[in-house]
Tab-separated table of C-alpha atoms and ligand atoms in Angstrom:
chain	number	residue	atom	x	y	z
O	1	UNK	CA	0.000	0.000	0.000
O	2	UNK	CA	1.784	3.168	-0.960
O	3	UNK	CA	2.287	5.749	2.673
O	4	UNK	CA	0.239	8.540	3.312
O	5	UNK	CA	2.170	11.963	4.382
O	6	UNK	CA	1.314	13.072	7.522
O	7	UNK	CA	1.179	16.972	7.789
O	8	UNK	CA	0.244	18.433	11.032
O	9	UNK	CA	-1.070	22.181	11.077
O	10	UNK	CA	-2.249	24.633	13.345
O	11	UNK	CA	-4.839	26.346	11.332
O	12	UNK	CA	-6.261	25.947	8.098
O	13	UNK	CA	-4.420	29.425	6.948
O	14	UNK	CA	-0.902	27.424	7.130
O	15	UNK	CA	-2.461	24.660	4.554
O	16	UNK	CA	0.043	26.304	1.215
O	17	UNK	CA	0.991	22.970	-0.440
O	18	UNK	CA	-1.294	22.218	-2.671
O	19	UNK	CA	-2.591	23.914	-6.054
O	20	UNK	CA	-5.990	24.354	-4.953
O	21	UNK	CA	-6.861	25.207	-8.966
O	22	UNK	CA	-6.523	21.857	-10.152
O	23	UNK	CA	-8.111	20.605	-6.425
O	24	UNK	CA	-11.812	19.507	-5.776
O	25	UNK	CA	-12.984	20.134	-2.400
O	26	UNK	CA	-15.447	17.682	-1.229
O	27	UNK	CA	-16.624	18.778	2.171
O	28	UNK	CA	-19.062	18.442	4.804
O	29	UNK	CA	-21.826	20.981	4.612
O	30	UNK	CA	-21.564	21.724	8.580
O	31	UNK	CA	-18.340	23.271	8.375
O	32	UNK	CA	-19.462	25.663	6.447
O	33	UNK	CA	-20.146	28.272	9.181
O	34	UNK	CA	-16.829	28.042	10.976
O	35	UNK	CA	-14.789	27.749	7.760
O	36	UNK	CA	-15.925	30.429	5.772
O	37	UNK	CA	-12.898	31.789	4.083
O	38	UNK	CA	-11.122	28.822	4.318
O	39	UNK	CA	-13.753	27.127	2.338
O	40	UNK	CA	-13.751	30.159	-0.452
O	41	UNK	CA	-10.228	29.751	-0.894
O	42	UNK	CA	-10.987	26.753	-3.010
O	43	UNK	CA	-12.549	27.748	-6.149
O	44	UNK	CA	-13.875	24.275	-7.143
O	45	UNK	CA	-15.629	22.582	-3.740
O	46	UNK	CA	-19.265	20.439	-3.775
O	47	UNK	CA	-20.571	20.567	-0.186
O	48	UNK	CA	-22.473	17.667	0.767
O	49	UNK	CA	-24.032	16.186	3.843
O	50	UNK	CA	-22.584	13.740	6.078
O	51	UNK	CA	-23.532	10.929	7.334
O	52	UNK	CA	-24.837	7.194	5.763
O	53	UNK	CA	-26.990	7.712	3.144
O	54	UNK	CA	-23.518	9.729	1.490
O	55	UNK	CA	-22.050	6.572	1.359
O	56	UNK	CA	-25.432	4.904	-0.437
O	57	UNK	CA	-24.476	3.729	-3.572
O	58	UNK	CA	-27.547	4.750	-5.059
O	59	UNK	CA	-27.270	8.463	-4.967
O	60	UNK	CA	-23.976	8.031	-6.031
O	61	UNK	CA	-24.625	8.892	-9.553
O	62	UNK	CA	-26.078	12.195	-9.128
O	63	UNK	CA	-22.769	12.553	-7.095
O	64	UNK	CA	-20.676	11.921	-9.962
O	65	UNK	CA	-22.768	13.984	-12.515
O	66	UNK	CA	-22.272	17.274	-10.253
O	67	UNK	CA	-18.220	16.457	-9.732
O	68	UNK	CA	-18.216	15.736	-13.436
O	69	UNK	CA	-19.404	19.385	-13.783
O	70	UNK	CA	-17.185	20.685	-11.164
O	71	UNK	CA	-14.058	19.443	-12.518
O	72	UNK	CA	-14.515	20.777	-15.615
O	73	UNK	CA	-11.236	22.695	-17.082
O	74	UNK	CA	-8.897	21.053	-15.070
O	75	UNK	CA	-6.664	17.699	-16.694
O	76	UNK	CA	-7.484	14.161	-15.558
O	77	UNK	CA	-3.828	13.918	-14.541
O	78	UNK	CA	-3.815	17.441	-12.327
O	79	UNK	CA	-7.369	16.355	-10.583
O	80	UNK	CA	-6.475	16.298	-6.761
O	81	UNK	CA	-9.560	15.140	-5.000
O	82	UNK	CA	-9.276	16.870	-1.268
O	83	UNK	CA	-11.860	15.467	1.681
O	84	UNK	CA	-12.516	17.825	4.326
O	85	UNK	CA	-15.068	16.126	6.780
O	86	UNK	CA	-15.520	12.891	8.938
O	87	UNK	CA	-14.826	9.539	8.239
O	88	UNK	CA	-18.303	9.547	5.985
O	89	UNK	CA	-17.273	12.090	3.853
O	90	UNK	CA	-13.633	10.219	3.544
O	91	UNK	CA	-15.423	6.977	2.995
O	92	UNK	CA	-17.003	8.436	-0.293
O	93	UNK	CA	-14.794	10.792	-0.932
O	94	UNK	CA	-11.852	8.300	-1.192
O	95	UNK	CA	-13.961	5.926	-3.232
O	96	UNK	CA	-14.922	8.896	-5.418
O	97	UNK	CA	-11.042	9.236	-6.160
O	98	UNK	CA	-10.279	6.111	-7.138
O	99	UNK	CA	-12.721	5.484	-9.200
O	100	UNK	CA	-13.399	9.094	-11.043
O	101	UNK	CA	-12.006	8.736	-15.183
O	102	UNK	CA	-10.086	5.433	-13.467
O	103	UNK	CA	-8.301	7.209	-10.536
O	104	UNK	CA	-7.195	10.732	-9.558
O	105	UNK	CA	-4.826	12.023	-7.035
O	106	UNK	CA	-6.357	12.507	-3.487
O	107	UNK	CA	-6.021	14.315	-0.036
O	108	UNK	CA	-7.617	14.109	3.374
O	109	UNK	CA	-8.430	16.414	6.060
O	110	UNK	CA	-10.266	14.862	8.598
O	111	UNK	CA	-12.429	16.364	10.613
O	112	UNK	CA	-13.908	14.453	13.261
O	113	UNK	CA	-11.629	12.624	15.680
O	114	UNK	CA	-12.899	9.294	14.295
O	115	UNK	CA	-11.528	10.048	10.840
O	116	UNK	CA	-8.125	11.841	12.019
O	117	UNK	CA	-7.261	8.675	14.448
O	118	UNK	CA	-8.706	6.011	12.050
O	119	UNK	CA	-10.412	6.007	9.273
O	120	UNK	CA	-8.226	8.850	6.844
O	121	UNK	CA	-5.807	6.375	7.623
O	122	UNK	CA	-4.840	2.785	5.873
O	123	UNK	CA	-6.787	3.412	2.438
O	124	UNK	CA	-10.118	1.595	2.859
O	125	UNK	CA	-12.802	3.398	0.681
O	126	UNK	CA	-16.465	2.628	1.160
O	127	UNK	CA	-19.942	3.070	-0.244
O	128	UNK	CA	-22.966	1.354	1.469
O	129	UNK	CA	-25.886	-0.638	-0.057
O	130	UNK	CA	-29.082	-0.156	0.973
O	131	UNK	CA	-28.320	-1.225	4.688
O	132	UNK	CA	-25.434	-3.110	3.989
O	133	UNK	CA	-22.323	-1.035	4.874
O	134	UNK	CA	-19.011	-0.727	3.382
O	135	UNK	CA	-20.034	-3.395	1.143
O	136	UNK	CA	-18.423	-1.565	-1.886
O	137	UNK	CA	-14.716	0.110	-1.874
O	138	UNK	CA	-11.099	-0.006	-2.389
O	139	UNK	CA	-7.697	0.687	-0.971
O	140	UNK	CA	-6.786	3.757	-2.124
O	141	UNK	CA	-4.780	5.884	0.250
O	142	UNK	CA	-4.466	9.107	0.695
O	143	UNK	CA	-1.456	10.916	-0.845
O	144	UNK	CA	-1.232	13.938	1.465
O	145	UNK	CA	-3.400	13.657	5.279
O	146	UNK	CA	-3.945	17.765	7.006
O	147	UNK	CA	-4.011	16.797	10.630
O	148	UNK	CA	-4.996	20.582	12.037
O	149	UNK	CA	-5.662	21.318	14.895
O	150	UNK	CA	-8.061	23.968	14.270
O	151	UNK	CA	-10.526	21.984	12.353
O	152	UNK	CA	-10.316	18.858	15.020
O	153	UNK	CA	-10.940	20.835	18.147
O	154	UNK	CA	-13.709	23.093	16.706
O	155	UNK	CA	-15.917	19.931	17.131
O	156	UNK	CA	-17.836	19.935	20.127
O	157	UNK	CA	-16.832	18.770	23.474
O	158	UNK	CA	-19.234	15.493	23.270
O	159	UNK	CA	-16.997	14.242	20.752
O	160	UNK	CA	-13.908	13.824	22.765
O	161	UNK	CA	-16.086	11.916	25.202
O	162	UNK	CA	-17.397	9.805	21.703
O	163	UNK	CA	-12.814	9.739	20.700
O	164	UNK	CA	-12.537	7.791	23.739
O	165	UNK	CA	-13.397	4.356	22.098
O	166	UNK	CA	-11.335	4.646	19.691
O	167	UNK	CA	-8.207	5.721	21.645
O	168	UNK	CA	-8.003	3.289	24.316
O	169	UNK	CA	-8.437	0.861	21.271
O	170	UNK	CA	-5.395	2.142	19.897
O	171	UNK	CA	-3.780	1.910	23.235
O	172	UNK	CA	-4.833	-1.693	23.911
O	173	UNK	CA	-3.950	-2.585	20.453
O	174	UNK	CA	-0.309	-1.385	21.032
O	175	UNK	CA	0.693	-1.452	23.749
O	176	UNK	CA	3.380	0.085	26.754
O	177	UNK	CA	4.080	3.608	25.711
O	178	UNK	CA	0.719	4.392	24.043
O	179	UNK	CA	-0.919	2.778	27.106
O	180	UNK	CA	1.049	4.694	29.310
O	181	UNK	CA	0.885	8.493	27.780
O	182	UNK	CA	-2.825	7.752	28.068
O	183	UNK	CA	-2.992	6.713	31.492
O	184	UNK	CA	-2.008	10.306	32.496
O	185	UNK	CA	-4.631	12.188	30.569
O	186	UNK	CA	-7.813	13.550	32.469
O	187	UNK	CA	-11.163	11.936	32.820
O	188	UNK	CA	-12.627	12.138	30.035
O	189	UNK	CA	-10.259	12.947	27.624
O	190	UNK	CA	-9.836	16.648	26.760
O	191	UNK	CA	-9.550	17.045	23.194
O	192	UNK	CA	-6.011	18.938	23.830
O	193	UNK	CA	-4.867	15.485	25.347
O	194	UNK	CA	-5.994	13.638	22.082
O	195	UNK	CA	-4.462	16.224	19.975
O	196	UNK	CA	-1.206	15.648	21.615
O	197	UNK	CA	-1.298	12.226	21.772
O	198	UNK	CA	-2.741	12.219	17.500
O	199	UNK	CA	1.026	11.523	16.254
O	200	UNK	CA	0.884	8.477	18.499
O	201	UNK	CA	-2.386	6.878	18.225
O	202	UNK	CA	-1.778	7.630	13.977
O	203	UNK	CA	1.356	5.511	14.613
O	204	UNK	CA	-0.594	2.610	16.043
O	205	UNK	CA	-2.804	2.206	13.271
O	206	UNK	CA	-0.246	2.197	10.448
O	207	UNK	CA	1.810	-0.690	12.673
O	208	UNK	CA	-0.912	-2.571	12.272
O	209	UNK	CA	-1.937	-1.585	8.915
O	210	UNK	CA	1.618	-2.273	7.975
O	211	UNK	CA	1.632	-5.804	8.527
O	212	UNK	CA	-1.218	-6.180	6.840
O	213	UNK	CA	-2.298	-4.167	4.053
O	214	UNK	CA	-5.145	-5.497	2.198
O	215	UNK	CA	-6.960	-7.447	5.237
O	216	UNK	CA	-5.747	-11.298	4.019
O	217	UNK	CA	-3.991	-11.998	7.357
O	218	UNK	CA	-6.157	-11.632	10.164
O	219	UNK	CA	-3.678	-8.973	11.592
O	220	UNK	CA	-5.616	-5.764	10.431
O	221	UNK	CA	-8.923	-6.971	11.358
O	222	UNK	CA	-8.058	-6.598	14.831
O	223	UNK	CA	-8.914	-2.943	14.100
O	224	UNK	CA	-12.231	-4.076	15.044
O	225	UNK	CA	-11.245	-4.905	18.455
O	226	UNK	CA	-14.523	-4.039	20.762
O	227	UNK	CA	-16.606	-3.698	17.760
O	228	UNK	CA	-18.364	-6.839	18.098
O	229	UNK	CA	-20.414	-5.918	21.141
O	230	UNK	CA	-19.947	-2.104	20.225
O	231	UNK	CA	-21.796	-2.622	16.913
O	232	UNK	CA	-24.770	-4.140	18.647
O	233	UNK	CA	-24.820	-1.414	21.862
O	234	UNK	CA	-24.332	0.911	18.519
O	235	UNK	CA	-27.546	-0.304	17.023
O	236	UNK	CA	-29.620	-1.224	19.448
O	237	UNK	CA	-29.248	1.939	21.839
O	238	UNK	CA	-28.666	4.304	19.724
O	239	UNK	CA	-25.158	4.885	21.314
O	240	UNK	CA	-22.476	6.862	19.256
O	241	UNK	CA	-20.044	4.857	17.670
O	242	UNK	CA	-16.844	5.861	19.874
O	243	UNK	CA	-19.259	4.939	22.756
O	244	UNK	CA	-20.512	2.031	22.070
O	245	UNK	CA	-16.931	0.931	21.267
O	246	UNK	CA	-15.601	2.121	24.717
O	247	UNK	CA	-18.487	-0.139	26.343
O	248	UNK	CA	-17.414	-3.031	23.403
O	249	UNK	CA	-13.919	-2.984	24.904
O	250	UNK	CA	-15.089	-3.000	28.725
O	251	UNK	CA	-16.711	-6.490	27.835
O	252	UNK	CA	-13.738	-8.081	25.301
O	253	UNK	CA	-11.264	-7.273	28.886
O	254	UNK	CA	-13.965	-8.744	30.764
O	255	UNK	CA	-14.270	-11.936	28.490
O	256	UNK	CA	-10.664	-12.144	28.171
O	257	UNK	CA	-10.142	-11.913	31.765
O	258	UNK	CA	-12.943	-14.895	32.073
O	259	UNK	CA	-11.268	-16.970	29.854
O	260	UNK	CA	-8.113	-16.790	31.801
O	261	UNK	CA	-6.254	-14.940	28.923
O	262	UNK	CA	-5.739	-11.620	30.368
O	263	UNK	CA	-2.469	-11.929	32.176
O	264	UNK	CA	-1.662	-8.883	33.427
O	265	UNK	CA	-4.820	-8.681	35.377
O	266	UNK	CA	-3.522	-6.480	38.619
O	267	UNK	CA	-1.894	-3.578	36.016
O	268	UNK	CA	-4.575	-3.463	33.859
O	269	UNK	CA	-7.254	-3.033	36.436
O	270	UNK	CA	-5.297	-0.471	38.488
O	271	UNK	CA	-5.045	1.606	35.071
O	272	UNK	CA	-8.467	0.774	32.965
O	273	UNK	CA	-10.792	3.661	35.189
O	274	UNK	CA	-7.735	6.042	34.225
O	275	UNK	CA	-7.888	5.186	30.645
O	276	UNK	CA	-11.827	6.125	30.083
O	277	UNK	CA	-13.377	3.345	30.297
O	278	UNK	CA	-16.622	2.395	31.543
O	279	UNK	CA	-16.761	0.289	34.894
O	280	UNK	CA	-18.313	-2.786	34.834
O	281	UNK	CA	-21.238	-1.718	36.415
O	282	UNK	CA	-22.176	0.609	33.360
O	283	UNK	CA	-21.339	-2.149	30.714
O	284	UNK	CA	-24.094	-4.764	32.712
O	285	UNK	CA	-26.589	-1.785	32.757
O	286	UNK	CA	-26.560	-0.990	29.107
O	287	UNK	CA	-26.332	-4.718	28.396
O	288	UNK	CA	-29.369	-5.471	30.333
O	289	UNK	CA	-31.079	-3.379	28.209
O	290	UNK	CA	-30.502	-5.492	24.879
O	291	UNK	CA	-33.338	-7.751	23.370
O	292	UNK	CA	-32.593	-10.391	20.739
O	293	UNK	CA	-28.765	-10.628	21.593
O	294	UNK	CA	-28.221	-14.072	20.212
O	295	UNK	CA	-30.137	-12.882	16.486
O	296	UNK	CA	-27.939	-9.553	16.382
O	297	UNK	CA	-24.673	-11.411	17.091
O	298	UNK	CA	-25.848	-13.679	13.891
O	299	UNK	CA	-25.980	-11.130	11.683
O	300	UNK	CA	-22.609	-10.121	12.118
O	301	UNK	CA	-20.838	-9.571	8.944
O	302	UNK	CA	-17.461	-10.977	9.946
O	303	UNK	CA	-18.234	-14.201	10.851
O	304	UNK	CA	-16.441	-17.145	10.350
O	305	UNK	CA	-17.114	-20.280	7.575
O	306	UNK	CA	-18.504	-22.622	10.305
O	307	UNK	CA	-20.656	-19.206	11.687
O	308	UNK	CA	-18.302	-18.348	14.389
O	309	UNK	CA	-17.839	-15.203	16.047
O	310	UNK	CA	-14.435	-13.856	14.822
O	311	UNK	CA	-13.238	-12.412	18.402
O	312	UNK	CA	-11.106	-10.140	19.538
O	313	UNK	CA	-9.327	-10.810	22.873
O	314	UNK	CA	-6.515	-8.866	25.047
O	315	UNK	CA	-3.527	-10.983	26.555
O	316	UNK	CA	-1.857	-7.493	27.607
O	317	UNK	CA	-1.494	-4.349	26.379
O	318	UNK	CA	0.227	-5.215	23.252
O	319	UNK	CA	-1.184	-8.340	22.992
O	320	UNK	CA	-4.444	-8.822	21.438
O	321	UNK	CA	-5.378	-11.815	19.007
O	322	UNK	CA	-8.708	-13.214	16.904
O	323	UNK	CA	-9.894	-16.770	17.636
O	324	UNK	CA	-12.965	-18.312	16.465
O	325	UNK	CA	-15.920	-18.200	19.030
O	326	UNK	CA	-19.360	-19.591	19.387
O	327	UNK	CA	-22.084	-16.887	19.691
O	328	UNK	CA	-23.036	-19.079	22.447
O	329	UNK	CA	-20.543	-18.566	24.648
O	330	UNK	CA	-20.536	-15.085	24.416
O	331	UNK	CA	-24.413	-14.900	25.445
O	332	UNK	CA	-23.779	-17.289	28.122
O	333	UNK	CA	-21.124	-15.082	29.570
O	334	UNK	CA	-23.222	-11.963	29.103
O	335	UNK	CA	-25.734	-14.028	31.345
O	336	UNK	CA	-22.579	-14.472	34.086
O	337	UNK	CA	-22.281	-10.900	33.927
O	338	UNK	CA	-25.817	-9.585	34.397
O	339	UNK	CA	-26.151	-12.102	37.699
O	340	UNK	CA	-23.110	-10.335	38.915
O	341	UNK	CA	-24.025	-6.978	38.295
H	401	NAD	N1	-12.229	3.859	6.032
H	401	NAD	C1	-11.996	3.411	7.240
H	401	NAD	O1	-10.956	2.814	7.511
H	401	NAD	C2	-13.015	3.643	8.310
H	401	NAD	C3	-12.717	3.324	9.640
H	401	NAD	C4	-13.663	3.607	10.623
H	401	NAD	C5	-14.866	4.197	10.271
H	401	NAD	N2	-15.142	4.479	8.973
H	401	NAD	C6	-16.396	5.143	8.568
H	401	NAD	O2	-16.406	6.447	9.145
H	401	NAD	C7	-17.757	6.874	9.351
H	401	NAD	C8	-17.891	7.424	10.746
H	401	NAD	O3	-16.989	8.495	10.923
H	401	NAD	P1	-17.412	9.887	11.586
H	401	NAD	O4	-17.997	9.661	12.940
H	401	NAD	O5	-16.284	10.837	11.431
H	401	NAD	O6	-18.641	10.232	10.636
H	401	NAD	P2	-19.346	11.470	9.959
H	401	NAD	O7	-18.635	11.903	8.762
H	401	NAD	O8	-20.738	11.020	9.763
H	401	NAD	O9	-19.280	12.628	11.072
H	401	NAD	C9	-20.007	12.524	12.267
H	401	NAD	C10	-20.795	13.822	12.551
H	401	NAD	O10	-19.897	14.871	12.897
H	401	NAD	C11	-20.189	16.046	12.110
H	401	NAD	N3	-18.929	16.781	12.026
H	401	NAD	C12	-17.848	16.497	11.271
H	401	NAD	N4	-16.836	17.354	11.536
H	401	NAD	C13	-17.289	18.217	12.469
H	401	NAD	C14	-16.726	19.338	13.163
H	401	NAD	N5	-15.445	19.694	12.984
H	401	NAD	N6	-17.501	19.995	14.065
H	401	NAD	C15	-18.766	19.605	14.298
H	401	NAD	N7	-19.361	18.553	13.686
H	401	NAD	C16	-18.625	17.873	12.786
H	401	NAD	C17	-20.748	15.496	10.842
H	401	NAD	O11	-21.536	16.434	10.148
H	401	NAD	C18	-21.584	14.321	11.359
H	401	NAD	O12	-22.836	14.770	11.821
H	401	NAD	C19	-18.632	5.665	9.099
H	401	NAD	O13	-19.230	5.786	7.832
H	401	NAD	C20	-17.647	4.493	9.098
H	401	NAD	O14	-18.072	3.424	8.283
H	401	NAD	C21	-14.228	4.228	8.002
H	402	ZN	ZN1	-14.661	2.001	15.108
């Protein structure tokens, strides 16, 4: 997978390096207000609005008829497709530039903590059908990625609350000195704190992306480490994504500590409240509230040939692996958990 350059910026003023002439500037509608005149600085730019149904493949036509328009004047080899948004408007933004008269050059500048952490990050493009998600894309990354710090902490402060997920995933994921840096931040994370720690957490997800580029080894997948609860607290509460994630992780330790596979039991407990994560407690109360558990976990998209959960679990920081596990051993647990709670 060719690398990404990381350029890290204060404000969008300092962003010189590109030729915004022969640039299309696909960005999310709601920045509009606080980026005025950095948004009028590029003469070609097709606001959209965030969010799922931007990724539906269906609408994606119109899409292409009004870039089509847009682009107009400017050489299929200058084209420089630039995303300025979330990981929704990356998703389709990314796809957009790989596929537009067979590929064209492309920039991020993520805008949500989600997309700066993850998903600008590692090349994955995605559209959605109907509710299916991600079920089109490629791996296209991006040549250039504007991490500034303007644009990330103008979102509101829910958000860093929402980042949390996401970060102590990264942490988990990799290990001592991630783990560590976060273990001093405040609870909950300040978005300063995440901003700081950005070069980092950026660094943890091209380790792993590294060693596995296109998904074929099992390595990058663990990306999706606390998703497989998180996806279900996701849909069936209504919980943002970094959220539901946070509570996702909360039950892989717990699991993992069931199963006897956590070792470093004592450390991690002593550190976990530091890190942002919710207690026990709050994972059995939002799990209580979940109908049809054993149906939801079905559906999952990454299950395995003989319909096996494809699980994430923690050994230690640093330490996490996939193994194969029956959906009914993760309700029975869930069942353990609720008596206790
Ligand atoms: N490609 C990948 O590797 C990858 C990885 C993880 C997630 N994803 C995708 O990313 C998407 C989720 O990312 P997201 O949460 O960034 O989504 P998003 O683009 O939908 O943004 C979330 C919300 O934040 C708003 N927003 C964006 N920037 C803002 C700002 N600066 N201030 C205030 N509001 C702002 C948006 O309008 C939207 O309402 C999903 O579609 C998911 O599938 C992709
Ligand atoms: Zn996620």
């Amino acid at each position: 997978l060719k690398s990404s350059k990381l350029i890290y910026l204060n404000k969008t003023s300092e962003l010189r390096s590109l030729d915004k002439s022969s640039c299309l500037l696909i960005y999310d509608l709601v920045l509009e207000k606080k980026f005025k005149s950095f948004l009028k600085s590029w003469p070609r730019r097709y606001g959209v609005e965030s969010g799922e149904s931007l990724k539906d493949v269906k609408h994606f036509p119109q899409h292409i008829i009004k870039i089509l328009t847009l682009a107009e004047g400017v050489s299929t080899k200058n084209l420089h497709i630039v995303s300025f948004g979330g990981g929704s408007v990356g998703d389709f933004s990314g796809f957009v530039a790989s596929v537009f008269k067979r590929g064209v050059e492309l920039s991020n500048i993520p805008s949500t903590w989600l997309a700066a952490v993850d998903s600008a990050h590692g090349g994955k493009t995605a559209l959605n059908v109907g509710p299916y998600k991600n079920q089109i894309g490629t791996f296209y990354p991006a040549q250039n990625i504007f991490l500034i710090k303007e644009v990330l902490l103008s979102q509101p402060k829910e958000r860093d609350l929402e980042a949390r997920g996401e970060v102590v995933k990264m942490a988990l994921l990799n290990g001592q000195s991630l783990y560590k840096s976060l273990n001093r931040v405040s609870q909950p994370i300040s978005s300063n704190e995440i901003w700081q720690n950005l070069p980092k957490l950026i660094a943890g997800k091209y380790t792993i992306v590294a060693q596995d580029p296109y998904e074929t080894k099992n390595i990058r997948y663990l990306l999706n480490f606390g998703h497989t609860i998180g996806h279900v607290l996701e849909l069936q509460l209504g919980l943002a994504h970094g959220v539901a994630v946070a509570y996702g992780l909360r039950f892989a330790i717990e699991f993992s500590r069931d199963k006897g596979i956590l070792t470093e039991l004592k450390w991690l407990e002593e550190n976990l409240v530091d890190c942002n994560l919710p207690t026990l407690k709050e994972l059995v109360l939002k799990l209580k509230k979940l109908k049809n558990i054993e149906s939801l976990l079905a559906q999952d998209k990454k299950l395995s040939q003989n319909k096996k959960i494809n699980f994430i679990y923690v050994k230690k920081p640093g330490r996490c692996f996939v193994k194969e596990t029956s959906i009914s051993e993760l309700i029975h647990f869930m069942k353990v958990l609720k008596i206790y709670g």
